[in-house]
Amino acid sequence: MNPEQNSSAANVFGMIGLGTMGRSLLLNMADHGFAVAGYDKNAAQVAILEQEGQHAPVSVFSSLPEFVASLKSPRAIMMLVPAGPIVDSVIAEILPLLDKGDILIDGGNSHFTDTTRRDKELAAKGFHFFGMGISGGEEGARRGPSMMPGGDIEAYKVVKPILEAVAAKVNGEPCVTYIGPGAAGHFVKMVHNGIEYGLMQLIAETYEILRKGIRLENEAIYQVFKTWNEGRLQSFLLEITRDIFSYKESGADGYLVDRLLDVARSKGTGKWTSQVAMDLELPIPSIDAAVETRDLSKYKSLRVEAASVYGAEQPNGFTAVEQQQLLTQLEQAFYFSMVTTYAQGMHLLAKASVAFDYQLQLDQIAKIWRGGCIIRAAFLENIYNAYQQNPTLQHLLLDPQVAQLVQQAVPGMRTVVATAAMSGVAIPAYAASLSYFDNFRNATMPSNLIQAQRDYFGAHTYELIGKEGVFVHTNWVPDAID
Ligand code: 3PG
């Protein structure tokens, strides 16, 4: 269909995939006065949106050609379908119905290498494409998400007013900005999720210390998270954790959280973050620990068997004074580890920006993460300020204000890690955060010995202090002693 043929079309934005996220985002757009269209193969999803959008400027279609014909040129169409081959099949199905110049947006959690490929393929065919990370879950999509669009900047400019209208706002500013070329948007969303995994793991370890170390009941654990969330640790993830510790099902005994199986699932974005970080040789151990710990949780029957072999080491009971002290130190430890986790994520973004030429502006990324998204937290304001003041900041832990805050939290961090280790309470992300920090602040790591070993058994050569770039080999076998 050419642009003249659909000149009477009224809808300014189309959504393919009317699951919870797609529907919510579309209704959000309609709330802001935009005439929008939705399409889904699934009749049940179509029926839900027809019902929910009946008093809003929302047209719902179960025919793809009719959906496409209802959109103004250049058409702006977002796909919110499961990542993977389904995205490619939707593109293949819709492309014959589109005109050159139309805009396709992938709003799902696609792997950034798929987005790079699709960006090139569609550009070669004359279509605009951009991959956009969306964070905030169902509530965010409905009331204001944080959005990370990357790719074709001309296409972004067309939909910018709609995205800015529906995004979450912080100090009146929308939590959406053009991220960068190619797959920059999906890459940044992936790292967002990696940080999310790290923070969730730290909160889970805190729960473990609170229930098995300090031996608090759920009511008291609720109070800890509630208090933390009212201070410098304020964040969306602590807020929902607080609520989880007060939730009882009506008619059921006890708290729902206690009845959940301790096996953590995932959809892959955390793993992708760790994989890419390894490929880029950029350490993010707190995030890696989170991914690995979800994996270990899946070996439930092995863990049950191991528990019968080794027994669960339990700490000695603490006195009330010790408990109170550990709670104060735990707040410091969480702060320290949270900062370290964000710092690793930002470091990965900086490295990827150079490696993939994404031209990322880290201050702007921190800015749009302050609201709407799952990792929104009071500390994002500190990150935003750090990169605003110094756009070439090499590492968040080198920002003077952040360094001061981290220094103050170090004693509590050390006590918590040591106490947990002595008590047999597993704290992989806390421990990884501390070791990362201790190596990072160490001008002399023991890596000279690694080089010696490599050269000894493999003649891999080494550099000498003060002679970087000059590689030498030694025959390390000592002379025989008579
Ligand atoms: C999501 O994409 O829904 C979450 O941000 C991450 O999901 P996961 O924990 O299932 O991987």
Short mmCIF file of C-alpha atoms and ligand atoms in Angstrom, two decimals:
data_model
loop_
_atom_site.label_atom_id
_atom_site.label_comp_id
_atom_site.label_asym_id
_atom_site.label_seq_id
_atom_site.Cartn_x
_atom_site.Cartn_y
_atom_site.Cartn_z
CA MET A 1 0.00 0.00 0.00
CA ASN A 2 1.40 3.44 -0.81
CA PRO A 3 1.13 6.46 1.48
CA GLU A 4 -1.69 8.07 -0.55
CA GLN A 5 -3.88 5.02 -0.11
CA ASN A 6 -3.83 5.28 3.67
CA SER A 7 -4.00 9.09 3.90
CA SER A 8 -7.33 8.78 5.72
CA ALA A 9 -5.85 6.42 8.30
CA ALA A 10 -6.14 7.92 11.73
CA ASN A 11 -3.90 5.92 14.04
CA VAL A 12 -0.46 7.29 14.84
CA PHE A 13 0.99 4.19 16.49
CA GLY A 14 0.47 0.46 16.12
CA MET A 15 1.25 -2.41 18.46
CA ILE A 16 1.76 -6.01 17.45
CA GLY A 17 1.45 -8.31 20.43
CA LEU A 18 -1.31 -7.52 22.89
CA GLY A 19 0.06 -9.33 25.91
CA THR A 20 0.17 -7.48 29.20
CA MET A 21 3.03 -5.17 28.21
CA GLY A 22 1.73 -4.37 24.72
CA ARG A 23 -1.79 -3.66 25.95
CA SER A 24 -0.61 -1.56 28.85
CA LEU A 25 1.69 0.58 26.72
CA LEU A 26 -1.01 1.10 24.11
CA LEU A 27 -3.55 2.17 26.76
CA ASN A 28 -0.93 4.50 28.21
CA MET A 29 -0.56 6.13 24.76
CA ALA A 30 -4.34 6.41 24.42
CA ASP A 31 -4.50 8.07 27.86
CA HIS A 32 -2.21 10.75 26.45
CA GLY A 33 -4.58 11.41 23.55
CA PHE A 34 -2.84 9.40 20.82
CA ALA A 35 -5.06 7.37 18.48
CA VAL A 36 -3.51 3.91 18.48
CA ALA A 37 -4.09 0.48 16.95
CA GLY A 38 -3.41 -2.98 18.33
CA TYR A 39 -3.08 -6.32 16.59
CA ASP A 40 -2.75 -9.85 17.87
CA LYS A 41 -3.31 -13.27 16.31
CA ASN A 42 -4.76 -14.44 19.60
CA ALA A 43 -8.49 -13.68 19.76
CA ALA A 44 -8.47 -13.70 23.56
CA GLN A 45 -5.87 -10.88 23.71
CA VAL A 46 -7.86 -8.91 21.12
CA ALA A 47 -11.00 -9.28 23.21
CA ILE A 48 -9.25 -8.05 26.39
CA LEU A 49 -8.01 -4.88 24.69
CA GLU A 50 -11.41 -4.27 23.09
CA GLN A 51 -12.87 -4.35 26.57
CA GLU A 52 -10.14 -2.32 28.31
CA GLY A 53 -9.87 0.26 25.52
CA GLN A 54 -13.55 0.78 24.81
CA HIS A 55 -13.61 4.37 26.09
CA ALA A 56 -10.19 5.27 24.66
CA PRO A 57 -8.92 6.04 21.12
CA VAL A 58 -7.84 2.42 20.61
CA SER A 59 -8.68 0.35 17.51
CA VAL A 60 -8.17 -3.37 17.83
CA PHE A 61 -7.58 -5.74 14.92
CA SER A 62 -7.31 -9.45 14.34
CA SER A 63 -6.44 -8.85 10.67
CA LEU A 64 -2.88 -7.72 9.98
CA PRO A 65 -3.68 -5.93 6.65
CA GLU A 66 -6.54 -4.00 8.29
CA PHE A 67 -4.28 -3.09 11.21
CA VAL A 68 -1.59 -1.80 8.84
CA ALA A 69 -4.14 0.12 6.75
CA SER A 70 -5.38 1.92 9.86
CA LEU A 71 -1.99 3.57 10.49
CA LYS A 72 -0.85 6.99 9.28
CA SER A 73 2.30 7.23 7.12
CA PRO A 74 5.06 6.86 7.89
CA ARG A 75 3.66 4.01 9.94
CA ALA A 76 5.17 3.49 13.38
CA ILE A 77 4.68 -0.09 14.54
CA MET A 78 6.04 -1.66 17.68
CA MET A 79 6.41 -5.39 18.15
CA LEU A 80 6.07 -6.59 21.72
CA VAL A 81 6.38 -10.32 21.20
CA PRO A 82 8.69 -12.91 22.79
CA ALA A 83 12.34 -12.42 21.83
CA GLY A 84 13.87 -14.81 19.32
CA PRO A 85 12.53 -16.34 16.08
CA ILE A 86 9.02 -14.95 16.65
CA VAL A 87 10.37 -11.42 16.03
CA ASP A 88 11.79 -12.54 12.69
CA SER A 89 8.55 -14.23 11.65
CA VAL A 90 6.50 -11.14 12.56
CA ILE A 91 8.88 -8.99 10.49
CA ALA A 92 8.60 -11.41 7.56
CA GLU A 93 4.82 -11.35 7.77
CA ILE A 94 4.39 -7.60 7.99
CA LEU A 95 7.09 -6.38 5.60
CA PRO A 96 5.06 -7.01 2.39
CA LEU A 97 2.30 -4.83 3.83
CA LEU A 98 4.55 -1.84 4.58
CA ASP A 99 5.96 1.02 2.52
CA LYS A 100 9.57 2.09 2.41
CA GLY A 101 10.10 4.67 5.13
CA ASP A 102 7.78 2.95 7.60
CA ILE A 103 9.17 2.38 11.07
CA LEU A 104 9.39 -0.93 12.89
CA ILE A 105 10.27 -0.93 16.57
CA ASP A 106 11.24 -4.03 18.52
CA GLY A 107 10.19 -3.28 22.09
CA GLY A 108 11.02 -6.73 23.47
CA ASN A 109 14.12 -8.08 25.20
CA SER A 110 15.89 -9.12 22.00
CA HIS A 111 19.51 -10.14 22.10
CA PHE A 112 21.53 -7.17 20.84
CA THR A 113 23.22 -9.24 18.11
CA ASP A 114 19.76 -10.05 16.66
CA THR A 115 18.97 -6.34 16.70
CA THR A 116 22.23 -5.52 14.90
CA ARG A 117 21.33 -8.05 12.19
CA ARG A 118 17.72 -6.86 11.82
CA ASP A 119 18.82 -3.22 11.75
CA LYS A 120 21.09 -3.94 8.78
CA GLU A 121 18.61 -6.18 6.95
CA LEU A 122 15.74 -3.72 7.25
CA ALA A 123 17.84 -0.67 6.40
CA ALA A 124 18.97 -2.44 3.21
CA LYS A 125 15.30 -2.89 2.28
CA GLY A 126 14.50 0.79 2.94
CA PHE A 127 12.71 0.42 6.25
CA HIS A 128 13.51 2.22 9.49
CA PHE A 129 14.14 -0.01 12.47
CA PHE A 130 15.02 0.50 16.04
CA GLY A 131 15.40 -1.77 19.02
CA MET A 132 14.04 -0.34 22.23
CA GLY A 133 14.45 -1.68 25.73
CA ILE A 134 11.44 -1.05 27.94
CA SER A 135 11.58 -1.46 31.69
CA GLY A 136 8.98 -1.13 34.39
CA GLY A 137 6.89 -4.26 34.02
CA GLU A 138 3.13 -4.08 33.58
CA GLU A 139 2.61 -1.14 35.93
CA GLY A 140 5.45 0.79 34.28
CA ALA A 141 4.07 0.21 30.78
CA ARG A 142 0.62 1.37 31.90
CA ARG A 143 1.67 4.40 34.02
CA GLY A 144 5.12 5.33 32.75
CA PRO A 145 8.09 3.10 31.85
CA SER A 146 11.73 3.90 31.30
CA MET A 147 12.57 3.37 27.63
CA MET A 148 15.89 2.83 25.88
CA PRO A 149 15.52 3.34 22.12
CA GLY A 150 18.52 2.80 19.89
CA GLY A 151 19.16 2.53 16.18
CA ASP A 152 17.75 4.72 13.45
CA ILE A 153 17.72 8.26 14.87
CA GLU A 154 15.45 9.65 12.12
CA ALA A 155 12.86 7.02 13.00
CA TYR A 156 13.24 7.85 16.67
CA LYS A 157 12.47 11.52 16.00
CA VAL A 158 9.10 10.54 14.47
CA VAL A 159 7.92 8.69 17.59
CA LYS A 160 9.79 10.81 20.15
CA PRO A 161 6.72 12.92 21.13
CA ILE A 162 4.68 9.79 21.82
CA LEU A 163 7.45 8.08 23.80
CA GLU A 164 8.20 11.22 25.82
CA ALA A 165 4.51 11.62 26.65
CA VAL A 166 4.08 8.08 27.97
CA ALA A 167 7.44 7.68 29.74
CA ALA A 168 7.85 7.98 33.50
CA LYS A 169 8.81 11.49 34.60
CA VAL A 170 11.45 12.54 37.13
CA ASN A 171 11.51 16.25 37.98
CA GLY A 172 9.20 16.72 34.98
CA GLU A 173 11.71 15.12 32.58
CA PRO A 174 10.81 11.96 30.62
CA CYS A 175 12.65 8.71 31.30
CA VAL A 176 13.41 8.13 27.62
CA THR A 177 16.25 9.33 25.44
CA TYR A 178 17.91 8.28 22.21
CA ILE A 179 20.57 5.81 23.37
CA GLY A 180 22.79 5.38 20.31
CA PRO A 181 23.11 3.71 16.91
CA GLY A 182 22.61 0.04 16.01
CA ALA A 183 21.63 -2.18 18.90
CA ALA A 184 22.62 0.37 21.58
CA GLY A 185 19.10 0.43 23.07
CA HIS A 186 18.84 -3.31 23.52
CA PHE A 187 22.41 -3.52 24.80
CA VAL A 188 21.72 -0.93 27.49
CA LYS A 189 18.47 -2.70 28.46
CA MET A 190 20.39 -5.97 28.74
CA VAL A 191 22.89 -4.37 31.14
CA HIS A 192 19.99 -2.80 33.04
CA ASN A 193 18.69 -6.34 33.56
CA GLY A 194 22.15 -7.57 34.56
CA ILE A 195 22.27 -4.90 37.27
CA GLU A 196 18.72 -5.93 38.23
CA TYR A 197 19.91 -9.54 38.71
CA GLY A 198 22.78 -8.29 40.91
CA LEU A 199 20.55 -6.14 43.10
CA MET A 200 17.91 -8.87 43.46
CA GLN A 201 20.62 -11.32 44.52
CA LEU A 202 21.98 -8.86 47.10
CA ILE A 203 18.50 -8.45 48.54
CA ALA A 204 18.03 -12.23 48.63
CA GLU A 205 21.36 -12.63 50.48
CA THR A 206 20.29 -9.92 52.91
CA TYR A 207 17.13 -11.96 53.58
CA GLU A 208 19.33 -15.02 54.18
CA ILE A 209 21.46 -13.13 56.72
CA LEU A 210 18.37 -11.71 58.39
CA ARG A 211 16.55 -15.03 58.73
CA LYS A 212 19.41 -17.48 59.25
CA GLY A 213 22.10 -15.22 60.74
CA ILE A 214 20.19 -12.72 62.84
CA ARG A 215 17.17 -15.03 63.00
CA LEU A 216 14.46 -12.49 62.41
CA GLU A 217 10.83 -13.37 61.69
CA ASN A 218 9.10 -12.05 58.59
CA GLU A 219 7.51 -9.14 60.50
CA ALA A 220 10.95 -7.95 61.57
CA ILE A 221 12.41 -8.51 58.09
CA TYR A 222 9.58 -6.39 56.72
CA GLN A 223 10.59 -3.61 59.15
CA VAL A 224 14.25 -3.77 58.04
CA PHE A 225 13.36 -3.38 54.36
CA LYS A 226 10.79 -0.71 55.18
CA THR A 227 13.34 1.33 57.14
CA TRP A 228 16.02 0.91 54.47
CA ASN A 229 13.61 2.00 51.79
CA GLU A 230 12.96 5.24 53.67
CA GLY A 231 16.66 6.21 53.59
CA ARG A 232 19.53 6.38 51.12
CA LEU A 233 18.80 2.82 49.96
CA GLN A 234 15.38 3.79 48.61
CA SER A 235 14.61 1.75 45.51
CA PHE A 236 11.80 0.02 43.68
CA LEU A 237 13.26 -3.42 44.39
CA LEU A 238 13.44 -2.79 48.16
CA GLU A 239 9.93 -1.40 48.08
CA ILE A 240 8.47 -4.56 46.51
CA THR A 241 10.60 -6.75 48.81
CA ARG A 242 9.15 -4.93 51.83
CA ASP A 243 5.65 -5.64 50.54
CA ILE A 244 6.43 -9.33 49.93
CA PHE A 245 7.24 -9.71 53.64
CA SER A 246 3.80 -8.50 54.64
CA TYR A 247 1.80 -10.55 52.17
CA LYS A 248 -0.52 -13.25 53.46
CA GLU A 249 -3.05 -14.96 51.23
CA SER A 250 -6.58 -14.62 52.51
CA GLY A 251 -7.63 -17.82 54.21
CA ALA A 252 -4.07 -19.22 54.24
CA ASP A 253 -1.81 -19.57 57.23
CA GLY A 254 1.48 -17.69 57.26
CA TYR A 255 3.27 -15.70 54.60
CA LEU A 256 3.15 -16.61 50.92
CA VAL A 257 6.92 -16.09 50.54
CA ASP A 258 7.53 -19.03 52.89
CA ARG A 259 5.56 -21.35 50.60
CA LEU A 260 7.48 -20.51 47.40
CA LEU A 261 9.89 -23.11 46.00
CA ASP A 262 13.50 -21.87 46.28
CA VAL A 263 14.30 -22.33 42.57
CA ALA A 264 14.95 -19.08 40.69
CA ARG A 265 14.08 -18.99 37.00
CA SER A 266 15.25 -16.52 34.39
CA LYS A 267 14.63 -15.46 30.83
CA GLY A 268 18.27 -14.95 29.89
CA THR A 269 19.17 -11.27 29.98
CA GLY A 270 21.36 -11.66 33.07
CA LYS A 271 23.24 -14.55 31.46
CA TRP A 272 23.68 -12.53 28.27
CA THR A 273 25.17 -9.67 30.31
CA SER A 274 27.72 -12.02 31.88
CA GLN A 275 28.51 -13.64 28.52
CA VAL A 276 29.11 -10.29 26.80
CA ALA A 277 31.17 -9.03 29.72
CA MET A 278 33.41 -12.10 29.43
CA ASP A 279 33.75 -11.53 25.68
CA LEU A 280 34.71 -7.91 26.31
CA GLU A 281 37.09 -8.92 29.14
CA LEU A 282 35.29 -6.57 31.49
CA PRO A 283 34.66 -7.96 35.00
CA ILE A 284 31.18 -7.80 36.52
CA PRO A 285 31.53 -10.40 39.31
CA SER A 286 28.55 -9.26 41.39
CA ILE A 287 26.27 -9.77 38.39
CA ASP A 288 27.97 -13.07 37.51
CA ALA A 289 27.38 -14.25 41.09
CA ALA A 290 23.69 -13.45 40.72
CA VAL A 291 23.39 -15.43 37.48
CA GLU A 292 25.32 -18.39 38.91
CA THR A 293 23.33 -18.44 42.12
CA ARG A 294 20.04 -18.60 40.22
CA ASP A 295 21.56 -21.56 38.37
CA LEU A 296 22.67 -23.29 41.57
CA SER A 297 19.18 -22.87 43.01
CA LYS A 298 17.90 -25.08 40.19
CA TYR A 299 19.82 -28.09 41.56
CA LYS A 300 17.34 -28.52 44.37
CA SER A 301 17.58 -32.28 44.77
CA LEU A 302 21.41 -32.17 44.80
CA ARG A 303 21.29 -29.43 47.44
CA VAL A 304 18.90 -31.47 49.55
CA GLU A 305 21.29 -34.42 49.33
CA ALA A 306 24.32 -32.26 50.15
CA ALA A 307 22.48 -30.83 53.16
CA SER A 308 22.12 -34.35 54.52
CA VAL A 309 25.88 -34.96 53.98
CA TYR A 310 27.26 -31.70 55.37
CA GLY A 311 24.43 -30.37 57.50
CA ALA A 312 23.48 -26.73 57.48
CA GLU A 313 25.96 -24.75 59.55
CA GLN A 314 24.03 -22.34 61.67
CA PRO A 315 25.49 -19.38 63.50
CA ASN A 316 25.53 -19.12 67.23
CA GLY A 317 22.77 -16.88 68.50
CA PHE A 318 23.67 -13.21 68.70
CA THR A 319 22.99 -11.02 71.71
CA ALA A 320 20.50 -8.18 71.22
CA VAL A 321 23.39 -5.68 71.09
CA GLU A 322 25.24 -7.76 68.47
CA GLN A 323 22.06 -8.07 66.45
CA GLN A 324 21.56 -4.32 66.47
CA GLN A 325 25.20 -3.74 65.46
CA LEU A 326 24.96 -6.23 62.62
CA LEU A 327 21.81 -4.57 61.33
CA THR A 328 23.62 -1.23 61.12
CA GLN A 329 26.59 -2.91 59.42
CA LEU A 330 24.28 -4.74 57.06
CA GLU A 331 22.84 -1.43 55.86
CA GLN A 332 26.41 -0.30 55.08
CA ALA A 333 27.20 -3.60 53.38
CA PHE A 334 24.13 -3.39 51.19
CA TYR A 335 24.95 0.20 50.27
CA PHE A 336 28.53 -0.75 49.42
CA SER A 337 27.50 -3.73 47.30
CA MET A 338 24.70 -1.87 45.57
CA VAL A 339 27.15 0.88 44.54
CA THR A 340 29.68 -1.72 43.38
CA THR A 341 27.05 -3.50 41.30
CA TYR A 342 25.92 -0.31 39.56
CA ALA A 343 29.60 0.60 39.05
CA GLN A 344 30.29 -2.72 37.30
CA GLY A 345 27.26 -2.25 35.03
CA MET A 346 28.30 1.31 34.11
CA HIS A 347 31.85 0.12 33.46
CA LEU A 348 30.50 -2.52 31.06
CA LEU A 349 28.49 0.15 29.25
CA ALA A 350 31.59 2.32 28.89
CA LYS A 351 33.57 -0.58 27.45
CA ALA A 352 30.79 -1.66 25.07
CA SER A 353 30.32 1.92 23.90
CA VAL A 354 33.89 1.90 22.57
CA ALA A 355 33.85 -1.71 21.34
CA PHE A 356 30.58 -1.37 19.42
CA ASP A 357 30.73 2.39 18.72
CA TYR A 358 27.44 2.97 20.57
CA GLN A 359 28.39 6.54 21.57
CA LEU A 360 26.69 6.06 24.94
CA GLN A 361 26.22 9.02 27.24
CA LEU A 362 26.33 7.45 30.68
CA ASP A 363 24.86 10.49 32.42
CA GLN A 364 21.77 10.31 30.17
CA ILE A 365 21.40 6.58 30.79
CA ALA A 366 21.55 7.11 34.56
CA LYS A 367 19.06 9.94 34.12
CA ILE A 368 16.42 7.79 32.41
CA TRP A 369 16.94 4.98 34.93
CA ARG A 370 15.93 7.29 37.79
CA GLY A 371 12.23 6.59 37.13
CA GLY A 372 9.97 3.96 35.62
CA CYS A 373 12.43 1.08 35.46
CA ILE A 374 13.00 -1.88 37.77
CA ILE A 375 16.43 -0.65 38.97
CA ARG A 376 15.25 2.87 39.79
CA ALA A 377 16.73 3.98 43.09
CA ALA A 378 17.74 7.11 44.96
CA PHE A 379 21.38 6.26 44.17
CA LEU A 380 20.77 6.78 40.42
CA GLU A 381 20.81 10.50 41.22
CA ASN A 382 24.41 10.11 42.49
CA ILE A 383 25.36 8.21 39.33
CA TYR A 384 23.73 10.85 37.15
CA ASN A 385 25.59 13.63 38.99
CA ALA A 386 28.92 11.78 38.78
CA TYR A 387 28.77 11.40 34.97
CA GLN A 388 27.27 14.89 34.53
CA GLN A 389 30.20 16.45 36.36
CA ASN A 390 32.72 14.28 34.54
CA PRO A 391 31.47 12.80 31.23
CA THR A 392 34.82 11.01 30.76
CA LEU A 393 34.74 9.39 34.22
CA GLN A 394 36.50 6.04 33.77
CA HIS A 395 34.80 4.22 36.62
CA LEU A 396 32.04 5.17 39.02
CA LEU A 397 34.18 4.18 42.05
CA LEU A 398 36.63 6.93 41.02
CA ASP A 399 34.05 9.70 41.44
CA PRO A 400 35.11 11.64 44.59
CA GLN A 401 31.62 11.78 46.14
CA VAL A 402 30.93 8.10 45.45
CA ALA A 403 34.39 7.17 46.78
CA GLN A 404 33.64 8.98 50.05
CA LEU A 405 30.34 7.12 50.47
CA VAL A 406 31.95 3.78 49.67
CA GLN A 407 34.83 4.37 52.12
CA GLN A 408 32.36 5.02 54.93
CA ALA A 409 30.60 1.72 54.18
CA VAL A 410 33.75 -0.45 54.04
CA PRO A 411 33.96 -1.38 57.77
CA GLY A 412 30.36 -2.60 57.87
CA MET A 413 30.88 -4.47 54.62
CA ARG A 414 33.92 -6.33 55.97
CA THR A 415 32.17 -7.30 59.19
CA VAL A 416 29.10 -8.60 57.39
CA VAL A 417 31.10 -10.68 54.90
CA ALA A 418 33.33 -12.10 57.65
CA THR A 419 30.40 -12.84 59.98
CA ALA A 420 28.40 -14.52 57.22
CA ALA A 421 31.40 -16.61 56.16
CA MET A 422 32.04 -17.73 59.75
CA SER A 423 28.37 -18.58 60.14
CA GLY A 424 28.03 -20.60 56.96
CA VAL A 425 25.53 -18.18 55.41
CA ALA A 426 26.05 -18.03 51.63
CA ILE A 427 26.63 -14.51 50.33
CA PRO A 428 28.08 -14.90 46.81
CA ALA A 429 27.17 -11.42 45.54
CA TYR A 430 28.28 -9.63 48.73
CA ALA A 431 31.58 -11.54 48.72
CA ALA A 432 32.12 -10.91 45.00
CA SER A 433 31.48 -7.20 45.50
CA LEU A 434 34.05 -6.95 48.29
CA SER A 435 36.74 -8.90 46.43
CA TYR A 436 36.11 -6.86 43.29
CA PHE A 437 36.62 -3.70 45.32
CA ASP A 438 39.73 -5.01 47.10
CA ASN A 439 41.34 -5.95 43.79
CA PHE A 440 40.19 -2.78 42.05
CA ARG A 441 41.77 -0.55 44.71
CA ASN A 442 44.95 -2.66 44.66
CA ALA A 443 47.84 -1.11 42.74
CA THR A 444 49.66 -4.44 42.90
CA MET A 445 47.56 -7.50 42.15
CA PRO A 446 49.21 -10.94 42.34
CA SER A 447 48.91 -11.29 38.55
CA ASN A 448 52.70 -11.22 38.19
CA LEU A 449 52.66 -14.77 39.53
CA ILE A 450 50.07 -15.84 36.94
CA GLN A 451 52.36 -14.49 34.23
CA ALA A 452 55.32 -16.37 35.67
CA GLN A 453 53.32 -19.61 35.75
CA ARG A 454 52.11 -19.11 32.17
CA ASP A 455 55.63 -18.47 30.99
CA TYR A 456 56.98 -21.44 32.98
CA PHE A 457 54.68 -24.09 31.50
CA GLY A 458 53.74 -22.53 28.19
CA ALA A 459 56.51 -20.07 27.24
CA HIS A 460 53.74 -17.45 26.98
CA THR A 461 56.22 -14.62 27.82
CA TYR A 462 55.80 -11.76 30.29
CA GLU A 463 56.46 -8.03 30.59
CA LEU A 464 58.78 -6.47 33.17
CA ILE A 465 57.85 -3.51 35.36
CA GLY A 466 58.90 -0.34 33.56
CA LYS A 467 59.27 -2.16 30.25
CA GLU A 468 55.66 -2.55 29.11
CA GLY A 469 55.30 -3.87 25.59
CA VAL A 470 58.56 -5.81 25.69
CA PHE A 471 57.81 -9.51 26.00
CA VAL A 472 60.45 -11.89 27.29
CA HIS A 473 60.65 -15.58 28.11
CA THR A 474 62.67 -17.34 30.80
CA ASN A 475 63.64 -20.96 31.28
CA TRP A 476 62.29 -21.17 34.84
CA VAL A 477 63.65 -24.65 35.69
CA PRO A 478 66.17 -24.09 38.48
CA ASP A 479 69.69 -25.39 38.00
CA ALA A 480 70.09 -28.82 39.60
CA ILE A 481 71.54 -28.52 43.10
CA ASP A 482 74.28 -31.05 43.81
C1 3PG B 1 12.02 -9.13 32.62
O1 3PG B 1 12.51 -8.92 31.50
O2 3PG B 1 10.84 -9.41 32.81
C2 3PG B 1 12.88 -8.99 33.80
O3 3PG B 1 13.44 -7.73 33.80
C3 3PG B 1 13.91 -10.07 33.88
O4 3PG B 1 13.27 -11.26 33.80
P1 3PG B 1 13.92 -12.66 34.36
O5 3PG B 1 14.24 -12.47 35.82
O6 3PG B 1 12.81 -13.64 34.13
O7 3PG B 1 15.12 -12.96 33.53
#
